[in-house]
mmCIF file of C-alpha atoms in Angstrom:
data_model
loop_
_atom_site.group_PDB
_atom_site.id
_atom_site.type_symbol
_atom_site.label_atom_id
_atom_site.label_comp_id
_atom_site.label_asym_id
_atom_site.label_seq_id
_atom_site.Cartn_x
_atom_site.Cartn_y
_atom_site.Cartn_z
ATOM 1 C CA MET A 1 78.696 17.499 -128.335
ATOM 2 C CA GLY A 2 81.730 16.380 -125.738
ATOM 3 C CA LYS A 3 83.921 14.086 -126.213
ATOM 4 C CA ILE A 4 83.888 10.444 -126.129
ATOM 5 C CA LYS A 5 84.779 8.713 -122.849
ATOM 6 C CA ASN A 6 87.794 5.897 -122.775
ATOM 7 C CA ALA A 7 86.957 2.080 -122.498
ATOM 8 C CA LYS A 8 87.281 0.061 -119.531
ATOM 9 C CA SER A 9 90.276 -2.139 -119.179
ATOM 10 C CA ALA A 10 88.716 -5.839 -119.871
ATOM 11 C CA SER A 11 88.333 -7.784 -116.769
ATOM 12 C CA VAL A 12 87.865 -11.240 -115.143
ATOM 13 C CA PRO A 13 84.275 -12.268 -114.818
ATOM 14 C CA ARG A 14 84.021 -14.559 -111.421
ATOM 15 C CA PRO A 15 83.930 -18.240 -112.086
ATOM 16 C CA TYR A 16 79.993 -19.124 -112.052
ATOM 17 C CA ASN A 17 80.681 -21.650 -109.723
ATOM 18 C CA GLN A 18 81.054 -19.140 -107.272
ATOM 19 C CA VAL A 19 77.268 -18.028 -107.105
ATOM 20 C CA SER A 20 75.135 -18.895 -103.935
ATOM 21 C CA LYS A 21 73.225 -21.564 -104.619
ATOM 22 C CA HIS A 22 70.589 -20.294 -101.773
ATOM 23 C CA PRO A 23 68.247 -23.580 -101.073
ATOM 24 C CA VAL A 24 65.384 -22.439 -104.269
ATOM 25 C CA PHE A 25 68.044 -21.303 -106.868
ATOM 26 C CA PRO A 26 68.137 -23.935 -109.599
ATOM 27 C CA GLU A 27 69.636 -26.589 -109.935
ATOM 28 C CA VAL A 28 72.549 -25.770 -112.448
ATOM 29 C CA SER A 29 74.820 -28.847 -114.085
ATOM 30 C CA HIS A 30 78.370 -29.094 -115.158
ATOM 31 C CA ASP A 31 77.349 -28.570 -118.357
ATOM 32 C CA GLU A 32 74.958 -25.213 -117.437
ATOM 33 C CA THR A 33 77.884 -23.665 -115.469
ATOM 34 C CA ALA A 34 80.636 -24.066 -118.451
ATOM 35 C CA ARG A 35 78.130 -22.400 -120.468
ATOM 36 C CA TYR A 36 77.480 -19.311 -118.251
ATOM 37 C CA ASN A 37 81.055 -19.407 -117.835
ATOM 38 C CA PHE A 38 81.360 -19.070 -121.754
ATOM 39 C CA ILE A 39 78.935 -16.442 -122.200
ATOM 40 C CA ALA A 40 80.334 -14.496 -119.270
ATOM 41 C CA ASN A 41 83.446 -14.034 -120.714
ATOM 42 C CA LEU A 42 82.336 -13.678 -124.230
ATOM 43 C CA ASP A 43 79.951 -10.745 -122.875
ATOM 44 C CA THR A 44 82.573 -9.056 -121.375
ATOM 45 C CA TYR A 45 85.248 -9.189 -124.001
ATOM 46 C CA LEU A 46 82.711 -7.579 -125.964
ATOM 47 C CA SER A 47 82.243 -4.953 -123.395
ATOM 48 C CA SER A 48 85.541 -4.225 -123.028
ATOM 49 C CA VAL A 49 87.399 -5.293 -126.070
ATOM 50 C CA VAL A 50 85.417 -5.131 -129.502
ATOM 51 C CA MET A 51 82.755 -2.188 -128.299
ATOM 52 C CA PRO A 52 85.034 0.339 -128.113
ATOM 53 C CA GLY A 53 86.136 -0.239 -131.794
ATOM 54 C CA ASN A 54 82.288 1.474 -132.386
ATOM 55 C CA SER A 55 84.025 4.935 -131.031
ATOM 56 C CA VAL A 56 86.843 4.339 -133.624
ATOM 57 C CA ALA A 57 84.856 3.773 -136.037
ATOM 58 C CA PHE A 58 82.536 6.684 -135.592
ATOM 59 C CA GLU A 59 85.696 8.761 -135.675
ATOM 60 C CA ARG A 60 87.802 7.557 -138.450
ATOM 61 C CA ARG A 61 85.320 6.334 -141.070
ATOM 62 C CA VAL A 62 81.372 6.954 -140.183
ATOM 63 C CA LYS A 63 81.903 10.727 -139.289
ATOM 64 C CA PRO A 64 84.117 11.808 -141.679
ATOM 65 C CA HIS A 65 81.775 10.155 -144.419
ATOM 66 C CA PHE A 66 78.526 11.968 -143.139
ATOM 67 C CA LEU A 67 79.905 14.687 -143.096
ATOM 68 C CA ALA A 68 81.555 14.766 -146.496
ATOM 69 C CA GLN A 69 78.152 13.887 -147.433
ATOM 70 C CA THR A 70 75.974 16.487 -146.104
ATOM 71 C CA GLY A 71 78.549 19.223 -145.200
ATOM 72 C CA HIS A 72 77.062 19.247 -141.657
ATOM 73 C CA ASP A 73 78.254 17.035 -138.080
ATOM 74 C CA PHE A 74 75.157 14.879 -136.261
ATOM 75 C CA GLN A 75 72.353 16.300 -135.501
ATOM 76 C CA THR A 76 69.767 13.224 -133.949
ATOM 77 C CA HIS A 77 70.343 10.025 -132.876
ATOM 78 C CA GLU A 78 68.118 8.922 -135.951
ATOM 79 C CA ASP A 79 71.312 10.833 -138.181
ATOM 80 C CA LEU A 80 73.717 8.740 -136.674
ATOM 81 C CA ARG A 81 72.254 5.273 -136.392
ATOM 82 C CA GLY A 82 71.304 5.878 -140.075
ATOM 83 C CA ALA A 83 75.324 6.144 -140.393
ATOM 84 C CA MET A 84 76.420 3.362 -137.900
ATOM 85 C CA ALA A 85 74.254 1.160 -139.350
ATOM 86 C CA GLN A 86 76.482 0.665 -142.547
ATOM 87 C CA ASP A 87 79.041 0.290 -141.052
ATOM 88 C CA ALA A 88 80.814 -3.657 -140.549
ATOM 89 C CA SER A 89 82.475 -3.207 -137.773
ATOM 90 C CA PHE A 90 79.652 -1.694 -135.821
ATOM 91 C CA GLN A 91 77.259 -4.564 -137.767
ATOM 92 C CA MET A 92 79.449 -7.469 -136.141
ATOM 93 C CA TRP A 93 79.034 -6.110 -132.466
ATOM 94 C CA SER A 94 75.528 -5.203 -132.499
ATOM 95 C CA ALA A 95 74.720 -8.676 -134.024
ATOM 96 C CA LEU A 96 77.297 -10.519 -131.031
ATOM 97 C CA HIS A 97 75.729 -8.194 -128.216
ATOM 98 C CA ARG A 98 71.904 -9.666 -129.174
ATOM 99 C CA SER A 99 73.102 -13.417 -129.628
ATOM 100 C CA THR A 100 74.797 -13.233 -125.922
ATOM 101 C CA THR A 101 72.006 -11.887 -124.629
ATOM 102 C CA GLU A 102 69.772 -14.722 -125.972
ATOM 103 C CA MET A 103 72.419 -17.426 -124.825
ATOM 104 C CA ARG A 104 72.143 -16.221 -121.642
ATOM 105 C CA GLN A 105 67.918 -16.132 -121.666
ATOM 106 C CA GLN A 106 67.897 -19.332 -123.449
ATOM 107 C CA ALA A 107 70.974 -20.962 -121.234
ATOM 108 C CA GLY A 108 68.338 -20.534 -118.339
ATOM 109 C CA ARG A 109 65.467 -20.893 -120.101
ATOM 110 C CA SER A 110 66.122 -24.483 -120.913
ATOM 111 C CA MET A 111 67.696 -25.311 -117.313
ATOM 112 C CA VAL A 112 64.482 -24.033 -115.610
ATOM 113 C CA LEU A 113 62.231 -25.824 -118.329
ATOM 114 C CA ARG A 114 63.427 -29.343 -117.066
ATOM 115 C CA GLN A 115 62.932 -29.137 -113.770
ATOM 116 C CA LEU A 116 59.671 -26.980 -113.552
ATOM 117 C CA HIS A 117 57.816 -28.792 -111.391
ATOM 118 C CA ASP A 118 60.493 -29.304 -109.196
ATOM 119 C CA LEU A 119 61.323 -25.892 -108.710
ATOM 120 C CA ALA A 120 57.423 -25.221 -108.186
ATOM 121 C CA ASP A 121 57.217 -27.794 -105.698
ATOM 122 C CA LYS A 122 60.155 -26.226 -103.658
ATOM 123 C CA THR A 123 59.082 -23.017 -103.466
ATOM 124 C CA ASP A 124 55.727 -23.885 -101.964
ATOM 125 C CA GLN A 125 57.378 -26.001 -99.528
ATOM 126 C CA TYR A 126 58.894 -22.763 -98.127
ATOM 127 C CA THR A 127 55.682 -20.823 -99.198
ATOM 128 C CA THR A 128 54.160 -23.404 -96.629
ATOM 129 C CA ARG A 129 56.450 -22.103 -93.847
ATOM 130 C CA ARG A 130 55.195 -18.601 -93.636
ATOM 131 C CA PRO A 131 52.425 -18.067 -95.483
ATOM 132 C CA GLU A 132 51.222 -14.588 -94.320
ATOM 133 C CA THR A 133 54.009 -12.571 -95.620
ATOM 134 C CA LEU A 134 52.963 -13.773 -99.498
ATOM 135 C CA GLN A 135 49.664 -11.646 -100.873
ATOM 136 C CA LEU A 136 49.037 -12.546 -104.535
ATOM 137 C CA ASP A 137 46.239 -11.178 -106.250
ATOM 138 C CA PRO A 138 44.426 -12.788 -109.295
ATOM 139 C CA SER A 139 43.053 -9.575 -110.204
ATOM 140 C CA VAL A 140 45.997 -7.596 -111.008
ATOM 141 C CA THR A 141 46.739 -7.089 -114.648
ATOM 142 C CA MET A 142 49.987 -6.799 -116.884
ATOM 143 C CA PRO A 143 51.138 -3.365 -117.733
ATOM 144 C CA THR A 144 51.068 -2.960 -121.193
ATOM 145 C CA TYR A 145 55.134 -1.713 -120.717
ATOM 146 C CA LEU A 146 55.918 -5.809 -119.612
ATOM 147 C CA THR A 147 53.259 -7.385 -122.382
ATOM 148 C CA ILE A 148 54.863 -5.165 -125.391
ATOM 149 C CA ALA A 149 58.182 -7.279 -125.189
ATOM 150 C CA ASP A 150 60.152 -9.671 -123.744
ATOM 151 C CA ASN A 151 62.529 -7.376 -121.169
ATOM 152 C CA HIS A 152 66.236 -8.416 -121.218
ATOM 153 C CA ALA A 153 64.399 -10.900 -124.020
ATOM 154 C CA MET A 154 63.703 -13.328 -121.629
ATOM 155 C CA PRO A 155 61.158 -15.925 -123.501
ATOM 156 C CA GLY A 156 57.399 -15.159 -122.036
ATOM 157 C CA GLY A 157 59.058 -12.037 -119.711
ATOM 158 C CA TYR A 158 58.718 -11.800 -115.865
ATOM 159 C CA TYR A 159 55.214 -12.942 -115.511
ATOM 160 C CA SER A 160 54.611 -15.720 -117.701
ATOM 161 C CA GLU A 161 53.175 -19.054 -115.585
ATOM 162 C CA TYR A 162 52.781 -22.635 -117.459
ATOM 163 C CA ILE A 163 51.966 -24.504 -114.535
ATOM 164 C CA PRO A 164 50.097 -23.694 -111.139
ATOM 165 C CA HIS A 165 52.765 -21.606 -109.033
ATOM 166 C CA ASP A 166 55.447 -21.592 -111.715
ATOM 167 C CA VAL A 167 58.503 -19.728 -110.864
ATOM 168 C CA SER A 168 60.482 -20.549 -114.022
ATOM 169 C CA SER A 169 60.454 -17.348 -115.248
ATOM 170 C CA ALA A 170 62.073 -15.790 -111.842
ATOM 171 C CA ALA A 171 64.477 -18.683 -111.739
ATOM 172 C CA ASN A 172 66.114 -18.031 -115.045
ATOM 173 C CA TYR A 173 66.311 -14.587 -113.828
ATOM 174 C CA ASP A 174 68.164 -14.887 -110.846
ATOM 175 C CA ALA A 175 70.103 -17.830 -112.274
ATOM 176 C CA GLY A 176 71.405 -15.080 -115.331
ATOM 177 C CA LEU A 177 71.906 -12.529 -112.900
ATOM 178 C CA PHE A 178 75.665 -13.243 -112.009
ATOM 179 C CA ALA A 179 76.529 -14.057 -115.653
ATOM 180 C CA ARG A 180 75.148 -11.079 -116.681
ATOM 181 C CA HIS A 181 76.962 -9.070 -114.516
ATOM 182 C CA ALA A 182 80.365 -11.350 -114.423
ATOM 183 C CA GLY A 183 79.709 -11.825 -110.453
ATOM 184 C CA SER A 184 80.360 -8.260 -110.150
ATOM 185 C CA GLU A 185 76.987 -7.991 -107.952
ATOM 186 C CA GLY A 186 78.072 -10.768 -105.177
ATOM 187 C CA THR A 187 77.494 -14.030 -105.128
ATOM 188 C CA LEU A 188 74.059 -13.644 -104.519
ATOM 189 C CA SER A 189 73.510 -11.004 -107.045
ATOM 190 C CA ASP A 190 72.455 -8.205 -104.636
ATOM 191 C CA GLY A 191 74.963 -5.676 -104.287
ATOM 192 C CA GLN A 192 73.061 -2.911 -105.678
ATOM 193 C CA GLY A 193 70.645 -3.470 -102.238
ATOM 194 C CA ARG A 194 73.854 -3.834 -100.073
ATOM 195 C CA ALA A 195 75.013 -0.739 -101.607
ATOM 196 C CA LEU A 196 72.321 1.403 -100.918
ATOM 197 C CA ILE A 197 72.210 0.291 -96.928
ATOM 198 C CA ALA A 198 75.937 1.109 -97.025
ATOM 199 C CA TRP A 199 75.612 4.738 -98.034
ATOM 200 C CA LEU A 200 72.553 4.878 -95.733
ATOM 201 C CA LYS A 201 74.658 3.797 -92.674
ATOM 202 C CA ARG A 202 77.140 6.340 -92.931
ATOM 203 C CA ASN A 203 75.255 9.361 -93.899
ATOM 204 C CA TYR A 204 71.883 9.165 -92.531
ATOM 205 C CA PRO A 205 73.189 6.951 -89.398
ATOM 206 C CA ASP A 206 69.788 7.978 -87.318
ATOM 207 C CA PHE A 207 67.750 7.263 -89.929
ATOM 208 C CA ASN A 208 65.522 4.000 -88.712
ATOM 209 C CA PRO A 209 62.548 2.932 -91.032
ATOM 210 C CA THR A 210 59.754 0.940 -89.585
ATOM 211 C CA ARG A 211 57.975 0.448 -92.825
ATOM 212 C CA VAL A 212 59.870 0.275 -96.065
ATOM 213 C CA PHE A 213 57.929 -0.387 -99.498
ATOM 214 C CA ASP A 214 60.544 -1.477 -102.559
ATOM 215 C CA LEU A 215 58.392 -1.209 -105.724
ATOM 216 C CA GLY A 216 59.480 -3.371 -109.056
ATOM 217 C CA CYS A 217 61.195 -5.665 -106.379
ATOM 218 C CA GLY A 218 61.613 -8.486 -108.735
ATOM 219 C CA THR A 219 62.970 -11.594 -107.412
ATOM 220 C CA GLY A 220 63.701 -9.615 -104.122
ATOM 221 C CA ASN A 221 67.323 -10.158 -105.014
ATOM 222 C CA ASN A 222 67.987 -6.691 -103.730
ATOM 223 C CA THR A 223 64.724 -6.246 -101.197
ATOM 224 C CA LEU A 224 66.645 -8.475 -98.629
ATOM 225 C CA PRO A 225 69.445 -6.245 -98.059
ATOM 226 C CA LEU A 226 67.326 -4.100 -96.920
ATOM 227 C CA ALA A 227 65.338 -6.201 -94.445
ATOM 228 C CA ILE A 228 68.681 -7.070 -93.149
ATOM 229 C CA GLY A 229 69.840 -3.519 -93.454
ATOM 230 C CA TYR A 230 67.295 -2.197 -90.619
ATOM 231 C CA PRO A 231 65.913 -5.459 -88.863
ATOM 232 C CA ALA A 232 63.619 -3.923 -87.051
ATOM 233 C CA ALA A 233 61.335 -2.741 -90.762
ATOM 234 C CA GLN A 234 59.041 -4.057 -91.957
ATOM 235 C CA VAL A 235 60.015 -4.478 -95.668
ATOM 236 C CA THR A 236 57.839 -5.054 -98.147
ATOM 237 C CA GLY A 237 58.278 -6.676 -101.791
ATOM 238 C CA VAL A 238 55.813 -4.843 -104.463
ATOM 239 C CA ASP A 239 55.517 -6.013 -107.773
ATOM 240 C CA VAL A 240 52.706 -7.732 -110.249
ATOM 241 C CA SER A 241 54.567 -10.739 -111.396
ATOM 242 C CA ALA A 242 53.248 -13.455 -109.478
ATOM 243 C CA PRO A 243 56.073 -16.051 -110.015
ATOM 244 C CA MET A 244 58.575 -13.372 -109.323
ATOM 245 C CA LEU A 245 56.897 -12.774 -105.620
ATOM 246 C CA ARG A 246 56.402 -16.387 -105.125
ATOM 247 C CA TYR A 247 60.468 -16.755 -105.495
ATOM 248 C CA GLY A 248 61.086 -14.290 -103.711
ATOM 249 C CA HIS A 249 59.136 -14.898 -100.618
ATOM 250 C CA ALA A 250 60.455 -18.406 -100.522
ATOM 251 C CA ARG A 251 63.840 -16.691 -101.224
ATOM 252 C CA SER A 252 63.184 -14.793 -98.039
ATOM 253 C CA VAL A 253 61.984 -18.258 -96.198
ATOM 254 C CA ALA A 254 64.973 -20.349 -97.261
ATOM 255 C CA LEU A 255 67.529 -17.417 -96.481
ATOM 256 C CA ASN A 256 65.909 -16.663 -92.714
ATOM 257 C CA VAL A 257 64.953 -12.971 -93.217
ATOM 258 C CA PRO A 258 61.870 -12.813 -91.224
ATOM 259 C CA ASN A 259 60.899 -9.274 -91.501
ATOM 260 C CA VAL A 260 60.107 -8.871 -95.231
ATOM 261 C CA ALA A 261 56.615 -9.685 -97.159
ATOM 262 C CA PHE A 262 55.641 -9.603 -101.038
ATOM 263 C CA ARG A 263 52.789 -8.217 -102.102
ATOM 264 C CA GLN A 264 51.291 -8.281 -105.748
ATOM 265 C CA ALA A 265 49.901 -4.797 -107.045
ATOM 266 C CA ASN A 266 51.029 -2.141 -109.430
ATOM 267 C CA ALA A 267 53.081 0.773 -108.005
ATOM 268 C CA GLU A 268 50.516 2.986 -110.367
ATOM 269 C CA GLN A 269 47.927 2.195 -107.928
ATOM 270 C CA LEU A 270 49.105 1.328 -104.458
ATOM 271 C CA PRO A 271 47.308 -0.404 -102.276
ATOM 272 C CA TYR A 272 48.161 1.318 -98.998
ATOM 273 C CA ASP A 273 47.270 4.492 -97.071
ATOM 274 C CA ASP A 274 48.014 7.639 -97.264
ATOM 275 C CA GLN A 275 51.359 8.590 -95.064
ATOM 276 C CA SER A 276 51.883 4.855 -94.248
ATOM 277 C CA VAL A 277 55.705 4.382 -94.721
ATOM 278 C CA ASP A 278 58.927 5.647 -94.400
ATOM 279 C CA TRP A 279 61.119 4.567 -97.438
ATOM 280 C CA VAL A 280 60.171 4.065 -100.637
ATOM 281 C CA GLN A 281 62.597 2.038 -102.738
ATOM 282 C CA THR A 282 63.166 1.367 -106.478
ATOM 283 C CA THR A 283 66.392 -0.699 -108.182
ATOM 284 C CA SER A 284 66.580 -0.861 -111.805
ATOM 285 C CA PHE A 285 62.707 -0.776 -112.029
ATOM 286 C CA LEU A 286 61.304 2.757 -113.639
ATOM 287 C CA HIS A 287 63.566 2.299 -116.787
ATOM 288 C CA GLU A 288 60.846 -0.544 -117.739
ATOM 289 C CA THR A 289 58.137 1.022 -117.253
ATOM 290 C CA SER A 290 56.530 3.635 -119.279
ATOM 291 C CA LYS A 291 56.459 7.814 -119.248
ATOM 292 C CA SER A 292 52.512 7.790 -118.064
ATOM 293 C CA ALA A 293 53.521 4.714 -115.399
ATOM 294 C CA ILE A 294 56.452 6.952 -114.049
ATOM 295 C CA ASP A 295 54.389 9.501 -113.519
ATOM 296 C CA HIS A 296 51.751 8.297 -111.880
ATOM 297 C CA ILE A 297 54.257 6.512 -110.179
ATOM 298 C CA ILE A 298 55.735 9.889 -108.202
ATOM 299 C CA ARG A 299 52.838 10.559 -107.530
ATOM 300 C CA GLU A 300 51.954 7.511 -105.357
ATOM 301 C CA ILE A 301 55.236 7.336 -103.728
ATOM 302 C CA TYR A 302 54.826 11.037 -102.704
ATOM 303 C CA ARG A 303 50.941 10.349 -101.009
ATOM 304 C CA VAL A 304 51.852 7.078 -99.434
ATOM 305 C CA LEU A 305 55.267 8.555 -97.985
ATOM 306 C CA LYS A 306 54.868 9.717 -94.382
ATOM 307 C CA PRO A 307 56.307 13.323 -93.527
ATOM 308 C CA GLY A 308 59.758 13.614 -93.439
ATOM 309 C CA GLY A 309 59.927 9.950 -95.190
ATOM 310 C CA LEU A 310 62.819 8.963 -97.807
ATOM 311 C CA MET A 311 62.226 8.144 -101.860
ATOM 312 C CA LEU A 312 65.403 6.693 -103.255
ATOM 313 C CA HIS A 313 65.506 5.003 -107.172
ATOM 314 C CA LEU A 314 68.973 3.268 -108.086
ATOM 315 C CA GLU A 315 68.446 4.005 -111.932
ATOM 316 C CA GLN A 316 70.248 4.409 -115.444
ATOM 317 C CA PRO A 317 71.867 7.835 -115.234
ATOM 318 C CA GLN A 318 70.430 11.004 -117.279
ATOM 319 C CA PHE A 319 71.467 12.505 -120.301
ATOM 320 C CA THR A 320 73.328 15.798 -119.421
ATOM 321 C CA PRO A 321 74.484 18.612 -122.314
ATOM 322 C CA ASP A 322 78.003 17.170 -121.809
ATOM 323 C CA VAL A 323 77.100 13.741 -122.906
ATOM 324 C CA HIS A 324 77.916 13.072 -126.513
ATOM 325 C CA LEU A 325 75.413 12.675 -128.955
ATOM 326 C CA PHE A 326 77.832 9.218 -129.893
ATOM 327 C CA GLU A 327 77.347 7.818 -126.567
ATOM 328 C CA GLN A 328 73.686 8.748 -125.542
ATOM 329 C CA PHE A 329 73.250 6.646 -129.635
ATOM 330 C CA MET A 330 75.115 3.629 -127.796
ATOM 331 C CA ARG A 331 73.389 3.336 -124.665
ATOM 332 C CA GLU A 332 70.150 3.946 -126.436
ATOM 333 C CA TRP A 333 71.102 1.094 -128.839
ATOM 334 C CA LYS A 334 71.993 -1.288 -126.547
ATOM 335 C CA ALA A 335 68.659 -0.686 -124.748
ATOM 336 C CA GLN A 336 66.874 -1.330 -128.333
ATOM 337 C CA LEU A 337 69.098 -4.841 -128.608
ATOM 338 C CA THR A 338 68.143 -5.813 -125.630
ATOM 339 C CA ASN A 339 64.889 -5.469 -125.017
ATOM 340 C CA MET A 340 64.547 -2.571 -122.931
ATOM 341 C CA PRO A 341 62.302 -0.180 -125.318
ATOM 342 C CA PHE A 342 61.158 2.361 -122.295
ATOM 343 C CA ARG A 343 65.038 2.850 -120.548
ATOM 344 C CA SER A 344 65.358 5.549 -123.321
ATOM 345 C CA VAL A 345 62.680 7.642 -121.519
ATOM 346 C CA MET A 346 64.223 7.430 -118.182
ATOM 347 C CA TYR A 347 67.979 8.616 -120.063
ATOM 348 C CA GLY A 348 65.731 11.652 -121.877
ATOM 349 C CA MET A 349 64.239 12.848 -118.564
ATOM 350 C CA GLY A 350 64.722 15.439 -115.884
ATOM 351 C CA MET A 351 64.524 14.016 -112.952
ATOM 352 C CA LYS A 352 64.780 16.991 -110.993
ATOM 353 C CA LYS A 353 61.594 17.843 -112.769
ATOM 354 C CA TRP A 354 59.659 14.959 -112.454
ATOM 355 C CA MET A 355 60.326 14.496 -108.528
ATOM 356 C CA VAL A 356 59.108 17.844 -108.063
ATOM 357 C CA SER A 357 56.152 17.361 -109.950
ATOM 358 C CA GLY A 358 54.878 14.877 -107.924
ATOM 359 C CA GLY A 359 55.065 16.927 -104.839
ATOM 360 C CA PHE A 360 58.983 17.185 -103.688
ATOM 361 C CA HIS A 361 60.419 20.353 -102.898
ATOM 362 C CA PRO A 362 63.355 21.210 -104.967
ATOM 363 C CA ASP A 363 65.729 21.548 -101.652
ATOM 364 C CA ASP A 364 64.454 18.379 -100.517
ATOM 365 C CA LEU A 365 66.584 16.435 -104.094
ATOM 366 C CA LEU A 366 68.921 13.818 -103.816
ATOM 367 C CA GLN A 367 71.374 12.179 -106.513
ATOM 368 C CA PHE A 368 74.561 10.281 -105.312
ATOM 369 C CA SER A 369 76.574 7.317 -106.691
ATOM 370 C CA VAL A 370 76.607 4.171 -104.349
ATOM 371 C CA GLY A 371 79.690 1.966 -104.464
ATOM 372 C CA ALA A 372 80.260 -1.797 -104.386
ATOM 373 C CA VAL A 373 80.459 -3.281 -100.566
ATOM 374 C CA ASP A 374 81.922 -6.827 -99.458
ATOM 375 C CA GLU A 375 79.239 -9.343 -99.100
ATOM 376 C CA GLY A 376 78.123 -10.187 -95.859
ATOM 377 C CA ASP A 377 75.008 -8.397 -93.494
ATOM 378 C CA ASP A 378 78.101 -5.599 -92.450
ATOM 379 C CA PHE A 379 76.940 -3.688 -95.407
ATOM 380 C CA THR A 380 79.579 -0.698 -94.749
ATOM 381 C CA ARG A 381 83.013 -2.334 -94.891
ATOM 382 C CA PRO A 382 84.461 -1.263 -98.439
ATOM 383 C CA SER A 383 84.844 -3.898 -101.359
ATOM 384 C CA GLN A 384 87.026 -6.711 -101.578
ATOM 385 C CA THR A 385 85.746 -8.205 -105.124
ATOM 386 C CA GLU A 386 88.275 -6.245 -107.436
ATOM 387 C CA ASP A 387 90.304 -9.143 -108.080
ATOM 388 C CA TYR A 388 88.034 -10.239 -110.763
ATOM 389 C CA THR A 389 86.171 -7.004 -111.464
ATOM 390 C CA PRO A 390 86.910 -3.172 -111.594
ATOM 391 C CA SER A 391 85.050 -1.019 -108.882
ATOM 392 C CA LEU A 392 81.130 -0.699 -109.514
ATOM 393 C CA ALA A 393 79.494 2.273 -108.859
ATOM 394 C CA TRP A 394 75.503 3.100 -109.726
ATOM 395 C CA ASN A 395 73.537 6.329 -110.342
ATOM 396 C CA VAL A 396 71.291 7.011 -107.413
ATOM 397 C CA PHE A 397 68.448 9.690 -107.178
ATOM 398 C CA GLY A 398 65.093 10.271 -104.545
ATOM 399 C CA ALA A 399 63.885 12.939 -102.214
ATOM 400 C CA TRP A 400 63.099 13.455 -98.456
ATOM 401 C CA LYS A 401 59.132 14.593 -98.076
ATOM 402 C CA ARG A 402 58.976 17.573 -96.472
ATOM 403 C CA PRO A 403 57.734 17.433 -92.520
ATOM 404 C CA HIS A 404 54.790 19.375 -92.155
ATOM 405 C CA VAL A 405 55.582 22.232 -90.850
ATOM 406 C CA THR A 406 53.745 23.486 -87.765
ATOM 407 C CA ALA A 407 53.028 27.321 -86.302
#
């Protein structure tokens, strides 16, 4: 089953008062800031200090007891889950991990609901400055993978609307990101997008897309770096959630990023022509969709990409034969604790086979990691955030669409 990896040492989260309160960001009181700081520090402590105790419990208590009872090692996640569920320290960590998730969401929810109308009015003011770059479609229905559970335990999920022009779910999500990631993705929580641009600029300096789609763009926090990195390109953030799109659009206007638009559509049925885009990006999106949706999405991406175009997905790493069964179980269990029921699909998928099934050639596939970079418009400098957090890296896979072969 391989070896269990050693846990990282604890790090100190960046204080929440360092979050960049861009013009559409919700107002955060003194007490709300203190609450986010407490949650971020508690979550960091649980991840760095308490969670590693689960592997100790597994090796010293759970596994020996299971071997004594059954005469064989663990074969499945179900066996491991049933055995670990009896361990008191694992029960404690599970309860605390779930509690911190709910605490963060409820802290944000109370904060945005008290300014529900103000947030809608504020985003409307920015929307009216550039209405042509926001396209909402009330006929778009929410896919089952979003309605079956409140993703990340956020009440109402990404799409719920309580008043006309509501953006409360998006504001909650945006405000909570800094606390959730302990500030490690930058003050604007756009570190993943900045890291992708840095990698592309270094490895493909001649790549100059003119049209870019960011599918499942959410609040646009990782969409804007794409537009900033390629100012000559027209970038479109695509999502099914109207609140997310309203907020992301207002954010782009407020932050003076002119070459980005937002459109409401389902990534399984993109309302765009064949071979019409140079780059299709997803960032932490596929793991929130279902297996059938992912199969539809890959075919749509291939269809809309121009020959020679690029597809990239910043995503969860897949399980490989050298990943210990205990680690597989822990990743899947954390996904369940935080209301991400479809993340297991991503863990177990063979991404090379999936990309080839969509039409991409095996010789044109990519897989790499991208590291955190310093904040600012120059996305090519090394990270300067290590005083607060360990160096970050994210898993990316994708492919170039093979150019047409001419005789």
